[in-house]
mmCIF file of C-alpha atoms and ligand atoms in Angstrom:
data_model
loop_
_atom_site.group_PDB
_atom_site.id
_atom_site.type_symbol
_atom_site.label_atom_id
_atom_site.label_comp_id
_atom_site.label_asym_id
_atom_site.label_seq_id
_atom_site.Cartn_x
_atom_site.Cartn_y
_atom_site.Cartn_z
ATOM 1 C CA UNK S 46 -21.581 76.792 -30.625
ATOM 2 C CA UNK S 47 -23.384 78.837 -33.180
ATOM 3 C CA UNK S 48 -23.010 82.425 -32.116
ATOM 4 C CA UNK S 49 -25.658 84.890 -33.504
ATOM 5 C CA UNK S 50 -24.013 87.682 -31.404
ATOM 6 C CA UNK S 51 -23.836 90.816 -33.602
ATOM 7 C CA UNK S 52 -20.108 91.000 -33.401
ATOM 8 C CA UNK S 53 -17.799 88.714 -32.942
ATOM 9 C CA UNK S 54 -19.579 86.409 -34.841
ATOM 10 C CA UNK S 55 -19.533 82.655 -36.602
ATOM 11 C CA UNK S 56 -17.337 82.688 -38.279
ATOM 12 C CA UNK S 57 -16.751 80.488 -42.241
ATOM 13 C CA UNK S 58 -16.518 77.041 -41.865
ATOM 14 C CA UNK S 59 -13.240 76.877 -44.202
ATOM 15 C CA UNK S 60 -11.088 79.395 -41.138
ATOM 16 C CA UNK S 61 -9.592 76.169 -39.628
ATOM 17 C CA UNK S 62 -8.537 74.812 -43.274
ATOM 18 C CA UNK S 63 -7.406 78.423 -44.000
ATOM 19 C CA UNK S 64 -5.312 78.665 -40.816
ATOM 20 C CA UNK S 65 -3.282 75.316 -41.409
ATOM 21 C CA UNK S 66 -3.030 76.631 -45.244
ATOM 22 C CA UNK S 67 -1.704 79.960 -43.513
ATOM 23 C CA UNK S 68 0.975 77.396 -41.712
ATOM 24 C CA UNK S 69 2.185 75.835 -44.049
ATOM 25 C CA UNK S 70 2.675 78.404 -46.360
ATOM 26 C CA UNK S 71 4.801 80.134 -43.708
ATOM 27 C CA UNK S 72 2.480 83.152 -43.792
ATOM 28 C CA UNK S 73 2.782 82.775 -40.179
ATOM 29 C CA UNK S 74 5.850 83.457 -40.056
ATOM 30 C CA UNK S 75 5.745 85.681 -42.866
ATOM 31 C CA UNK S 76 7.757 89.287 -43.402
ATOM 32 C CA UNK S 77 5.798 91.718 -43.476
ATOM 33 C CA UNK S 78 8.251 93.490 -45.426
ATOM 34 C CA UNK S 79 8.749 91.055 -47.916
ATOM 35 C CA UNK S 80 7.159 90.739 -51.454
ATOM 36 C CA UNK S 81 5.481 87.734 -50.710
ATOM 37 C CA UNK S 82 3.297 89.885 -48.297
ATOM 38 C CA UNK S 83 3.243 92.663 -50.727
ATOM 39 C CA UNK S 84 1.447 90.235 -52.862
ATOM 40 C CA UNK S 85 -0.784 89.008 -50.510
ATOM 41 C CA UNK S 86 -1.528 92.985 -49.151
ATOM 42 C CA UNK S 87 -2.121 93.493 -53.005
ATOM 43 C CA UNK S 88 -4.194 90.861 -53.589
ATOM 44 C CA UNK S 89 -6.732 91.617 -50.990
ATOM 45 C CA UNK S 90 -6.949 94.451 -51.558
ATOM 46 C CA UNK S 91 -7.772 94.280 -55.216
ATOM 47 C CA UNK S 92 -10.599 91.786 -54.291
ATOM 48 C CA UNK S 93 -11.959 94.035 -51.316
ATOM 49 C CA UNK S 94 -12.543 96.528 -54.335
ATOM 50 C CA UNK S 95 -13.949 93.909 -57.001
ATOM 51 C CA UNK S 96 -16.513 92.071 -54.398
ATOM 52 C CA UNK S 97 -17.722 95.119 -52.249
ATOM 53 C CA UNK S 98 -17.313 97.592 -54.959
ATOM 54 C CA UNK S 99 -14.920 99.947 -53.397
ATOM 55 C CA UNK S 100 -14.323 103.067 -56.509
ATOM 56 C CA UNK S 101 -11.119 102.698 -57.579
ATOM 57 C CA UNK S 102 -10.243 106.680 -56.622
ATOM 58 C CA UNK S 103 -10.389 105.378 -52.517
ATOM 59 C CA UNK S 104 -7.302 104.406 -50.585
ATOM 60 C CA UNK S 105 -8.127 100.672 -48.919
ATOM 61 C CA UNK S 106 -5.978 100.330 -45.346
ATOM 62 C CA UNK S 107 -5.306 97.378 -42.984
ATOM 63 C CA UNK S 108 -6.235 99.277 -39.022
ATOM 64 C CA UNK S 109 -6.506 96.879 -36.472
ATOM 65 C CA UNK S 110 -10.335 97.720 -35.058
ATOM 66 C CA UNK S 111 -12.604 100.173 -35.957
ATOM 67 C CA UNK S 112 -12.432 102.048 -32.657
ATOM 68 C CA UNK S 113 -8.570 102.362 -33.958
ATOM 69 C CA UNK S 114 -10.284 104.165 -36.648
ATOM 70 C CA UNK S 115 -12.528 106.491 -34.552
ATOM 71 C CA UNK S 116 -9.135 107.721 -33.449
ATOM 72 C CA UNK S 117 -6.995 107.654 -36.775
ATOM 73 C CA UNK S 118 -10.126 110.134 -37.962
ATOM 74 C CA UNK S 119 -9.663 112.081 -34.912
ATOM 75 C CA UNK S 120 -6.067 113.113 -34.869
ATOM 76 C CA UNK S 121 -5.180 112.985 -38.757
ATOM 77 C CA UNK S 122 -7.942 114.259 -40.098
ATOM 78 C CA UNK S 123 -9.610 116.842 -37.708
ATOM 79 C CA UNK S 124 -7.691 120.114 -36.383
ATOM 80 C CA UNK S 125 -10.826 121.412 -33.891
ATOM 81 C CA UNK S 126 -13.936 120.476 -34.842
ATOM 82 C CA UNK S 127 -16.133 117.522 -36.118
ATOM 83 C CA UNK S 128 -19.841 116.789 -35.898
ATOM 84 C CA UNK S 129 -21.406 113.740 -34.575
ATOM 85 C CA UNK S 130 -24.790 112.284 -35.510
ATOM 86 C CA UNK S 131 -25.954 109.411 -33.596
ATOM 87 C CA UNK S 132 -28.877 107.939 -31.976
ATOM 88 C CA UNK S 133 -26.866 104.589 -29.865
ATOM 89 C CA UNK S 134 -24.242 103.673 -28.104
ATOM 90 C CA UNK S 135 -21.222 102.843 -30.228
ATOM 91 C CA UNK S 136 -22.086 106.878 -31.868
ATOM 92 C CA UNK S 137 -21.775 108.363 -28.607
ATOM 93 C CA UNK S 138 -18.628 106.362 -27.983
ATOM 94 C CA UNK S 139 -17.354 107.576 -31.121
ATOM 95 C CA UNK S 140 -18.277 111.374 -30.330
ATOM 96 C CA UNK S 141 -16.801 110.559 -26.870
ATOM 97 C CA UNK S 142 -13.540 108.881 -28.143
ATOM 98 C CA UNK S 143 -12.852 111.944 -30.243
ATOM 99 C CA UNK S 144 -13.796 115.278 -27.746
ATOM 100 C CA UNK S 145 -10.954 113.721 -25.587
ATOM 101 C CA UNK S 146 -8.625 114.799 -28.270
ATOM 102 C CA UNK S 147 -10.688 117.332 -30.276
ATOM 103 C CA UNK S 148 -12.828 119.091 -27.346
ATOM 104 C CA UNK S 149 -14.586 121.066 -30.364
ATOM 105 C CA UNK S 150 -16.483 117.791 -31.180
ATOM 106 C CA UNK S 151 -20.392 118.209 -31.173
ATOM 107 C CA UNK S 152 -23.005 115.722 -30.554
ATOM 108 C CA UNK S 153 -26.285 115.751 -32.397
ATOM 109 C CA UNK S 154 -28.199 112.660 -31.151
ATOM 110 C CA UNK S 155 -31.781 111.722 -32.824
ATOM 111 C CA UNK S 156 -34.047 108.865 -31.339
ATOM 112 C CA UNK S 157 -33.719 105.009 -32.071
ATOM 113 C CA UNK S 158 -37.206 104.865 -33.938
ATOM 114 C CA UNK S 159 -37.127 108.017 -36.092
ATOM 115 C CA UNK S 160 -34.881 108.956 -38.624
ATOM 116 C CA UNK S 161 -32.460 111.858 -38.845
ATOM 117 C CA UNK S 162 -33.681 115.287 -39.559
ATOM 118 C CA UNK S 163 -31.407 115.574 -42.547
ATOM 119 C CA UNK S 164 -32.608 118.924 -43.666
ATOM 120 C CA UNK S 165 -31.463 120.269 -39.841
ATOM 121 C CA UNK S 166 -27.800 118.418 -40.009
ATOM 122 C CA UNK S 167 -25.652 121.202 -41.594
ATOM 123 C CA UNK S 168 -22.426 122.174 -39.859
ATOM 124 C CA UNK S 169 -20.965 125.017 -41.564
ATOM 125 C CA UNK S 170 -17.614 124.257 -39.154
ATOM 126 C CA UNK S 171 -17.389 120.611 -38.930
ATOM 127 C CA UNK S 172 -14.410 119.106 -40.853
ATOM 128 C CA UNK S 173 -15.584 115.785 -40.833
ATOM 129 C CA UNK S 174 -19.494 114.926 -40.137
ATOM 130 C CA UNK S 175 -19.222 111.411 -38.599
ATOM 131 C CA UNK S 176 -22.033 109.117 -39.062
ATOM 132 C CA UNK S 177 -23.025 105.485 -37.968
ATOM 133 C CA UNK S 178 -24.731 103.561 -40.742
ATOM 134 C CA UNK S 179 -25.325 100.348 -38.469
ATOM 135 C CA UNK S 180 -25.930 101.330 -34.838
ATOM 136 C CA UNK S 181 -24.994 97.838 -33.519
ATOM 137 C CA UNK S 182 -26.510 98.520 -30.177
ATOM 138 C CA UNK S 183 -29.823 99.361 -31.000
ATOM 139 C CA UNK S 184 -30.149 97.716 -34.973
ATOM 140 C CA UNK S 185 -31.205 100.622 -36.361
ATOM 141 C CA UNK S 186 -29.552 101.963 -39.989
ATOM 142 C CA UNK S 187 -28.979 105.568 -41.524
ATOM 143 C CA UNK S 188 -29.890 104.770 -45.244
ATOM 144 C CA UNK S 189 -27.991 105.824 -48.117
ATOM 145 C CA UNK S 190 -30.060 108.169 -49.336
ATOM 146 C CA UNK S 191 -29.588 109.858 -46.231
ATOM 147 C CA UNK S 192 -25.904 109.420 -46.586
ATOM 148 C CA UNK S 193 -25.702 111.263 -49.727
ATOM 149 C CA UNK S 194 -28.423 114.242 -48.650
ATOM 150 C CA UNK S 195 -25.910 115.134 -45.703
ATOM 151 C CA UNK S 196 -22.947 115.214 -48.211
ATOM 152 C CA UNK S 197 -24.707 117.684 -50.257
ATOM 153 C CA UNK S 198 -25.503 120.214 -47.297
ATOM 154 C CA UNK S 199 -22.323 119.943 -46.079
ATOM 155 C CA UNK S 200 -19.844 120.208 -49.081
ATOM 156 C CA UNK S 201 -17.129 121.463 -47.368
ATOM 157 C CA UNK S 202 -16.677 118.706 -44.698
ATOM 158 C CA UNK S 203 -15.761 114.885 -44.566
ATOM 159 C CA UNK S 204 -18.277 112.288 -44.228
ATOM 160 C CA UNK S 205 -17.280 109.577 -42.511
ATOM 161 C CA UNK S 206 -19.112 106.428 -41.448
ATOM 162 C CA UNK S 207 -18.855 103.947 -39.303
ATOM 163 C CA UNK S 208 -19.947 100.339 -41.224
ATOM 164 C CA UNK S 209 -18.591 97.756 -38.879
ATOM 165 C CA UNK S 210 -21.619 95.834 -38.644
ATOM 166 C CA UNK S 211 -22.816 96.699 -42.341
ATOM 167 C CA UNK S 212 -19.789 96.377 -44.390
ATOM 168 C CA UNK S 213 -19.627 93.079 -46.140
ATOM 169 C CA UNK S 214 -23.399 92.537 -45.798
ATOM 170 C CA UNK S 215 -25.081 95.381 -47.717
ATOM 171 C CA UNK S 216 -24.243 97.173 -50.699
ATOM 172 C CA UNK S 217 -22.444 100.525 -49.402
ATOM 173 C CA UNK S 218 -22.469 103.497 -51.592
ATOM 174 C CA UNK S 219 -18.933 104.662 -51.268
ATOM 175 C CA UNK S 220 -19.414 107.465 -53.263
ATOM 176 C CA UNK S 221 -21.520 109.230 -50.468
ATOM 177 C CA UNK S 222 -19.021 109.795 -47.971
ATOM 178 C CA UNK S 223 -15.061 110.128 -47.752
ATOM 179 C CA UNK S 224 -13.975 107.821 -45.409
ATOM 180 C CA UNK S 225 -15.228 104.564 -44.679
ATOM 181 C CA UNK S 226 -14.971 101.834 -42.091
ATOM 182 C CA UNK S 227 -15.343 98.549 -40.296
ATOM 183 C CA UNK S 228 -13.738 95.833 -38.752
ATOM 184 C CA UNK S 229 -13.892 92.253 -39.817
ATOM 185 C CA UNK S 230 -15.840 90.177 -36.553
ATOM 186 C CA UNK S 231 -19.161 91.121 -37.985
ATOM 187 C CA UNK S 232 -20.398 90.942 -41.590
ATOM 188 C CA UNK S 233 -16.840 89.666 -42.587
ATOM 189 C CA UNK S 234 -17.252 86.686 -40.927
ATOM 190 C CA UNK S 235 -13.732 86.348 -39.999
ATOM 191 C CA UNK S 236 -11.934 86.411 -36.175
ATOM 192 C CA UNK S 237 -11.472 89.896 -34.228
ATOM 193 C CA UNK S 238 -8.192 91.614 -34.332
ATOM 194 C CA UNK S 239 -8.342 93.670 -38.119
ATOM 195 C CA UNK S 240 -10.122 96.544 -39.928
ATOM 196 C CA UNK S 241 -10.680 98.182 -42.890
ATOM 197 C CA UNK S 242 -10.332 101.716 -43.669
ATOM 198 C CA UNK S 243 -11.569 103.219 -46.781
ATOM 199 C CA UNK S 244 -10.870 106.659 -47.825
ATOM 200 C CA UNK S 245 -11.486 109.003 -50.653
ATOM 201 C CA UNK S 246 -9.248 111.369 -52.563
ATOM 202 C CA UNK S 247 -11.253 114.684 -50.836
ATOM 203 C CA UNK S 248 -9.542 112.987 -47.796
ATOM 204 C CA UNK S 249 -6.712 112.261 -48.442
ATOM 205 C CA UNK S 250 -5.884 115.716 -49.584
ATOM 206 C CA UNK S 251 -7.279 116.862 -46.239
ATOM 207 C CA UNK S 252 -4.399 114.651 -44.558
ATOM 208 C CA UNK S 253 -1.443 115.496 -46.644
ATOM 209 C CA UNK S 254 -2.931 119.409 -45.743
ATOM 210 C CA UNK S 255 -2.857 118.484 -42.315
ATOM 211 C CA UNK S 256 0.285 116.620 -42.077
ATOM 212 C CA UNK S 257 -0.355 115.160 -39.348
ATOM 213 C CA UNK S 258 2.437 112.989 -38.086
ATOM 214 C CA UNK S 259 3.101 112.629 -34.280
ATOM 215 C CA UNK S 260 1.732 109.085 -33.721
ATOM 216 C CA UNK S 261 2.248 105.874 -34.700
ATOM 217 C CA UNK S 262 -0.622 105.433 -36.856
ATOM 218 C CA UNK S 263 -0.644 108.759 -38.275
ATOM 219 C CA UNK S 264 -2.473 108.338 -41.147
ATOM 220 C CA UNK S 265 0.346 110.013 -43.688
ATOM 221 C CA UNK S 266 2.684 107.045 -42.059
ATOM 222 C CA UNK S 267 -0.276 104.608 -43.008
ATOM 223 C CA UNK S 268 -1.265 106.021 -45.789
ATOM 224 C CA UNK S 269 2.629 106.046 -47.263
ATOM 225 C CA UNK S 270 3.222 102.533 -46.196
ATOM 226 C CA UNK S 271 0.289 101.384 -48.166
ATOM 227 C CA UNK S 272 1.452 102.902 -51.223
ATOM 228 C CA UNK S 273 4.045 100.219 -51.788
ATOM 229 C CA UNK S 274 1.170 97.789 -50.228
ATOM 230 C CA UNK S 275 2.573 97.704 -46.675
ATOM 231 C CA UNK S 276 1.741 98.965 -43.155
ATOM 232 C CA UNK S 277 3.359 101.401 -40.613
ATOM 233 C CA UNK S 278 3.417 98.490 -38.376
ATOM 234 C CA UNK S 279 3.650 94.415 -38.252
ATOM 235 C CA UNK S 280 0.446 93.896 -39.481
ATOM 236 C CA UNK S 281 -2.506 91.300 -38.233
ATOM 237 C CA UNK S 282 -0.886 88.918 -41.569
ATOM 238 C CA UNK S 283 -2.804 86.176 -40.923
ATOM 239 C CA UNK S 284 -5.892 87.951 -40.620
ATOM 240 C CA UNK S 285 -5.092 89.617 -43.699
ATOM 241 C CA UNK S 286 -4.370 85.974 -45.612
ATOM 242 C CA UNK S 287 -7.750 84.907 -44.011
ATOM 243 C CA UNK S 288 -9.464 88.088 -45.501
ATOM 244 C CA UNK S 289 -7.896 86.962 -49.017
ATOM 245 C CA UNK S 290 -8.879 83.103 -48.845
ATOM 246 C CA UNK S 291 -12.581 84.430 -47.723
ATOM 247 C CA UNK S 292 -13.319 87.093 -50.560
ATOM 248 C CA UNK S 293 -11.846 84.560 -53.271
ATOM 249 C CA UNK S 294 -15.032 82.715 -52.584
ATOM 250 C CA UNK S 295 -17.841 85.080 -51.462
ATOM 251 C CA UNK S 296 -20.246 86.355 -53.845
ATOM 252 C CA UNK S 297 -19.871 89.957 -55.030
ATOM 253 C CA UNK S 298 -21.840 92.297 -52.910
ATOM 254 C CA UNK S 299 -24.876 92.767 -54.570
ATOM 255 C CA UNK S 300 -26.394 89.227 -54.526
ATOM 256 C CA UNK S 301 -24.836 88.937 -50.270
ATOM 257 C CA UNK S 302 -27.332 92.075 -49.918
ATOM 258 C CA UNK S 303 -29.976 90.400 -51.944
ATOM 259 C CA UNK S 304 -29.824 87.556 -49.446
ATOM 260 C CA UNK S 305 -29.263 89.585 -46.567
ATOM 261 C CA UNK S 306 -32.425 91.643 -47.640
ATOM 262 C CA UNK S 307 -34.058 88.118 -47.351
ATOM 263 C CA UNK S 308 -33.225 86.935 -44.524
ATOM 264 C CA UNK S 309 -33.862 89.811 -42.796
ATOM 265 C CA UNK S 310 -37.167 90.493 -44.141
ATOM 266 C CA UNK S 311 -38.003 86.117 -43.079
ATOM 267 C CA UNK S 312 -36.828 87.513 -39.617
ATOM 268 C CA UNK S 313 -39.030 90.601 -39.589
ATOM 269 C CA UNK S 314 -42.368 88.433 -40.695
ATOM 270 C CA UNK S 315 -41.422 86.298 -37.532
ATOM 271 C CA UNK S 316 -41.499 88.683 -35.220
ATOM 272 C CA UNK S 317 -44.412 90.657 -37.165
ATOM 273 C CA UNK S 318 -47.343 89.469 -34.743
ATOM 274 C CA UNK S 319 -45.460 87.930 -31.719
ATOM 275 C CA UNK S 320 -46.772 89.396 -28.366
ATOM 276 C CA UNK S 321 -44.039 88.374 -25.519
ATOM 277 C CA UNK S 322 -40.764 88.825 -27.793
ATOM 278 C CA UNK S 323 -41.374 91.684 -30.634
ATOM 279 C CA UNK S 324 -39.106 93.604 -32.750
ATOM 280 C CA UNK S 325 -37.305 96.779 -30.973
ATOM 281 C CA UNK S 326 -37.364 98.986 -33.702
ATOM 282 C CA UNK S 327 -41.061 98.770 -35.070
ATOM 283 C CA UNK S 328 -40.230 101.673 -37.663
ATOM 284 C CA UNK S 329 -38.743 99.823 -40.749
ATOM 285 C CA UNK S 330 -37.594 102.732 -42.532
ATOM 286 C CA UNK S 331 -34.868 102.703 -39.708
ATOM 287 C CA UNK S 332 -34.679 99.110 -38.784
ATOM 288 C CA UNK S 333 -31.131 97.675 -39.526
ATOM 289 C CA UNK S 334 -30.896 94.797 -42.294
ATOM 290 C CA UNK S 335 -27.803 93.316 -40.438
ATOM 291 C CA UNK S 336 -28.741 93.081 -36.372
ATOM 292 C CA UNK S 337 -32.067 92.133 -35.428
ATOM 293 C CA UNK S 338 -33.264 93.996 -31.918
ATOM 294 C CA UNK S 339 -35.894 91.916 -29.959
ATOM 295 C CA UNK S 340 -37.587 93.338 -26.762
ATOM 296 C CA UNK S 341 -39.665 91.177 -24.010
ATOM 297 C CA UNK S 342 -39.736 90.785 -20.375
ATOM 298 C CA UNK S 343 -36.555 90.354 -18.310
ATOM 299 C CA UNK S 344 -38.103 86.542 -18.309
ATOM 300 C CA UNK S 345 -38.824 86.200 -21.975
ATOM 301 C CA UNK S 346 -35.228 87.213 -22.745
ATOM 302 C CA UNK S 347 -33.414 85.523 -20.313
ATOM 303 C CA UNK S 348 -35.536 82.426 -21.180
ATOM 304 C CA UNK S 349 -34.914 82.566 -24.745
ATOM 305 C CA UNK S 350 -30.804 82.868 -24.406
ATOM 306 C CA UNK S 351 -31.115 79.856 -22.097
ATOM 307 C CA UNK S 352 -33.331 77.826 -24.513
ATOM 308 C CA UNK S 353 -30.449 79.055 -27.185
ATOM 309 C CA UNK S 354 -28.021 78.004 -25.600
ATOM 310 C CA UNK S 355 -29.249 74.240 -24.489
ATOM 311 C CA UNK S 356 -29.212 73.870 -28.644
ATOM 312 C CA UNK S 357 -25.510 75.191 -28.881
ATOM 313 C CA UNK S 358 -26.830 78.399 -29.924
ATOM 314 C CA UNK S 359 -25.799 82.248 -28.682
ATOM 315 C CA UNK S 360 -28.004 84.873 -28.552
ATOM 316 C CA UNK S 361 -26.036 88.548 -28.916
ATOM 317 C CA UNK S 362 -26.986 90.315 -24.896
ATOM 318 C CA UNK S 363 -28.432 93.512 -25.327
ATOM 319 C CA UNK S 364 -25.606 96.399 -25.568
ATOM 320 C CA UNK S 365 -24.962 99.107 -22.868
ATOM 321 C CA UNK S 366 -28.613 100.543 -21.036
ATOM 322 C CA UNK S 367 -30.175 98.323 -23.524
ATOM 323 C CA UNK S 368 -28.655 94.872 -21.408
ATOM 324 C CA UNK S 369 -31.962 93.650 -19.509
ATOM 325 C CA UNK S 370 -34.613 94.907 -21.729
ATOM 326 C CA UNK S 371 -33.475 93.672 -25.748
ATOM 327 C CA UNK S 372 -31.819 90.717 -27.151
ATOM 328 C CA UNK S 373 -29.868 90.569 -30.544
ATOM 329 C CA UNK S 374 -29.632 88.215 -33.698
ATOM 330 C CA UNK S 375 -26.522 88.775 -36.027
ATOM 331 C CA UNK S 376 -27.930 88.449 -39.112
ATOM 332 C CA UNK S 377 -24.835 88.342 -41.010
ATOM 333 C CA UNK S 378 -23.888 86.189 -44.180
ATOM 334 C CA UNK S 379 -21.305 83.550 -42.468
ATOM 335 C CA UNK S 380 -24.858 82.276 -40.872
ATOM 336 C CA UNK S 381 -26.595 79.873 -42.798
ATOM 337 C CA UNK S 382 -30.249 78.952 -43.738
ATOM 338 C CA UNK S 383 -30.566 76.082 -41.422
ATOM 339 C CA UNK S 384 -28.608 77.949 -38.596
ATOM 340 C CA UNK S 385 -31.650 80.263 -38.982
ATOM 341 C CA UNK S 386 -34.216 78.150 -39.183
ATOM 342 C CA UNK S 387 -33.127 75.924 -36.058
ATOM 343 C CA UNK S 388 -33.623 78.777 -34.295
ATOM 344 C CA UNK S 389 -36.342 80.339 -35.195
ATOM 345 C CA UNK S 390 -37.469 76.736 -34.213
ATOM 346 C CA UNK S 391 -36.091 77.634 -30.391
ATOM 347 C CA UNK S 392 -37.786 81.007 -30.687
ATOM 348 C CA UNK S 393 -41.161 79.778 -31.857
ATOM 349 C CA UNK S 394 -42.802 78.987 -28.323
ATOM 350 C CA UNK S 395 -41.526 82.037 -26.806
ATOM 351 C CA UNK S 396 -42.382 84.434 -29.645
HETATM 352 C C1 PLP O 133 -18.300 96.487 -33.068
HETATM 353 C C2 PLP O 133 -18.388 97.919 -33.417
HETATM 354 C C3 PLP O 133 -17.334 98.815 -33.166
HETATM 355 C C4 PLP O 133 -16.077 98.403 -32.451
HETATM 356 O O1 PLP O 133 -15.320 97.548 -33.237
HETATM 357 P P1 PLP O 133 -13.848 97.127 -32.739
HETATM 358 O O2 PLP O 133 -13.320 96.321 -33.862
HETATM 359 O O3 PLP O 133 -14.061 96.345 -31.484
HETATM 360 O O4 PLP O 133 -13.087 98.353 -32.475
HETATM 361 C C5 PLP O 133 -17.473 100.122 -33.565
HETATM 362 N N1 PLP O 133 -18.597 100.542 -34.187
HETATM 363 C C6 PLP O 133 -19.630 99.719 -34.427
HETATM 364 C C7 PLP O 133 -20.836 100.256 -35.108
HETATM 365 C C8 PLP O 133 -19.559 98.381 -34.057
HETATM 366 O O5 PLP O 133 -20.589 97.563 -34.316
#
């Protein structure tokens, strides 16, 4: 089975020669203490900043999801109050996640097809301005641009974004906000079960101001532990190996996007004059590069996951109040050309 489900995705073909690699290495056994895994922790994390060009003044750390991430932001790095700019689902869960344990949270939510009044988001009292650059549920993107024009107005605060289904598959401007994030089931290509946490120096002298320390993955305990290469807890190791054996051989960041950029735009001319199945997000200015939103007729849709999945192929459901109405395509880079075009061929008729 093929899945084109925005998240978890297929996955590279070399994960089943990686895992028995993994094996008989012992790295599945492995201490995580040990300097073996120091090397390992090292090593990925030295590619993560070569391939996706993370600055070399940001923190990388190994979180185990990116809603783990939503919270680590929450109780290290906010003390009352944190602004939340969203226009789907996986925002508002984020906004939500955080007012149960910062009820000073604010939500400002914007619609699907139009883009963020960016001259209207400054929050003179938000710590940490949190921000979705892929909105996974409705394929829709903030752009950098946009990124870095909320920075400016709010110099005082954090900007963090949430990049699960972007990170990996477009070129990120890391320089625009403070903390970044994502887990690895989407662009990565890679099985559920381990994140990535990016974060700048601005914020980590917010935590060590903070101090923060009453939980588990308090993000001074993290953030210590990874000093030495290492995490406040047994780690996800082979997801970590798998990580490493993946970004020896994918293509630095800028030529993924370029291809990325391609494929989405091949998807886009598809869809440009189709009548029963049409592209959700009409605007392109906003339209995501990385999940592809189709809307039809209860029938179309349904039709066209059955047809997909006859071929061994599956479709990503529409997310949330979006269920019955859209369909999504992952259009991440594990997928490959002929993937595509095999169903596109599926599509075609129903289009
Ligand atoms: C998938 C997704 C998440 C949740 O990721 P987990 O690893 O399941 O915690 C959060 N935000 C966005 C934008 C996503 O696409």
């Amino acid at each position: 089975m093929i899945s084109f489900y925005p998240g978890p995705s297929r996955v590279h073909d070399e994960i089943p020669k990686w895992v028995k690699d993994a094996h008989r290495l012992g790295i599945l056994s492995m201490n995580h203490r040990s300097s073996e895994f120091v090397a390992i922790s090292n090593r990925t994390v030295k590619l993560l900043r070569s391939k996706l060009r993370i600055p070399a003044n940001f923190m990388v750390y190994f979180i185990s999801s990116a809603t783990e991430c939503w919270e680590i932001i929450a109780q290290s790095l906010i003390q009352e109050s944190s602004a939340h700019v969203y226009n789907g689902a996986f925002g508002e869960k984020w906004f939500a996640y955080t007012r149960r344990l910062k009820p000073g949270a604010r939500a400002v939510s914007f619609q699907p097809q139009e883009s963020p009044e960016v001259n209207q988001l400054i929050f003179p009292d938000a710590e940490v301005v949190c921000l979705t650059q892929n909105e996974t549920s409705n394929g829709t993107q903030v752009s950098m641009d946009q990124i870095r024009s909320i920075q400016k107005s709010n110099p005082a605060a954090l900007i963090a974004v949430d990049a699960t289904s972007s990170m990996a598959g477009i070129s990120l401007d890391f320089k625009s906000a403070d903390i970044w994030f994502a887990s690895v089931q989407k662009c990565f290509g890679l099985p559920a079960g381990l994140a990535l946490m990016c974060c700048s120096a601005k914020a980590r002298e917010r935590m060590t101001k903070l101090g923060e320390a009453a939980h588990y993955n308090s993000l001074t305990f993290i953030d210590k532990m990874m000093q030495s290469g290492q995490t406040s807890f047994t780690p996800n190791v082979m997801g970590i190996y798998l990580l490493m054996r993946s970004l020896e051989k994918s293509k630095p960041i800028r030529q993924v996007d370029a291809i990325i950029r391609k494929r989405s735009a091949l998807w886009e001319n598809f869809f440009e004059n189709a009548e029963n199945l049409t592209l959700y997000i009409p605007n392109a200015k906003v339209r995501s590069k990385t999940v592809i939103t189709l809307t039809g007729s209860a029938g179309t849709i349904a039709r066209a996951k059955r047809k997909a999945k006859q071929k061994n192929m599956l479709l990503g459901e529409g997310y949330g109040d979006l269920k019955k109405t859209t369909l999504r395509i992952a259009n991440f880079p594990a997928l490959k050309d002929k993937e595509i075009q095999s169903l596109m061929k599926i599509l075609k008729p129903l289009r």
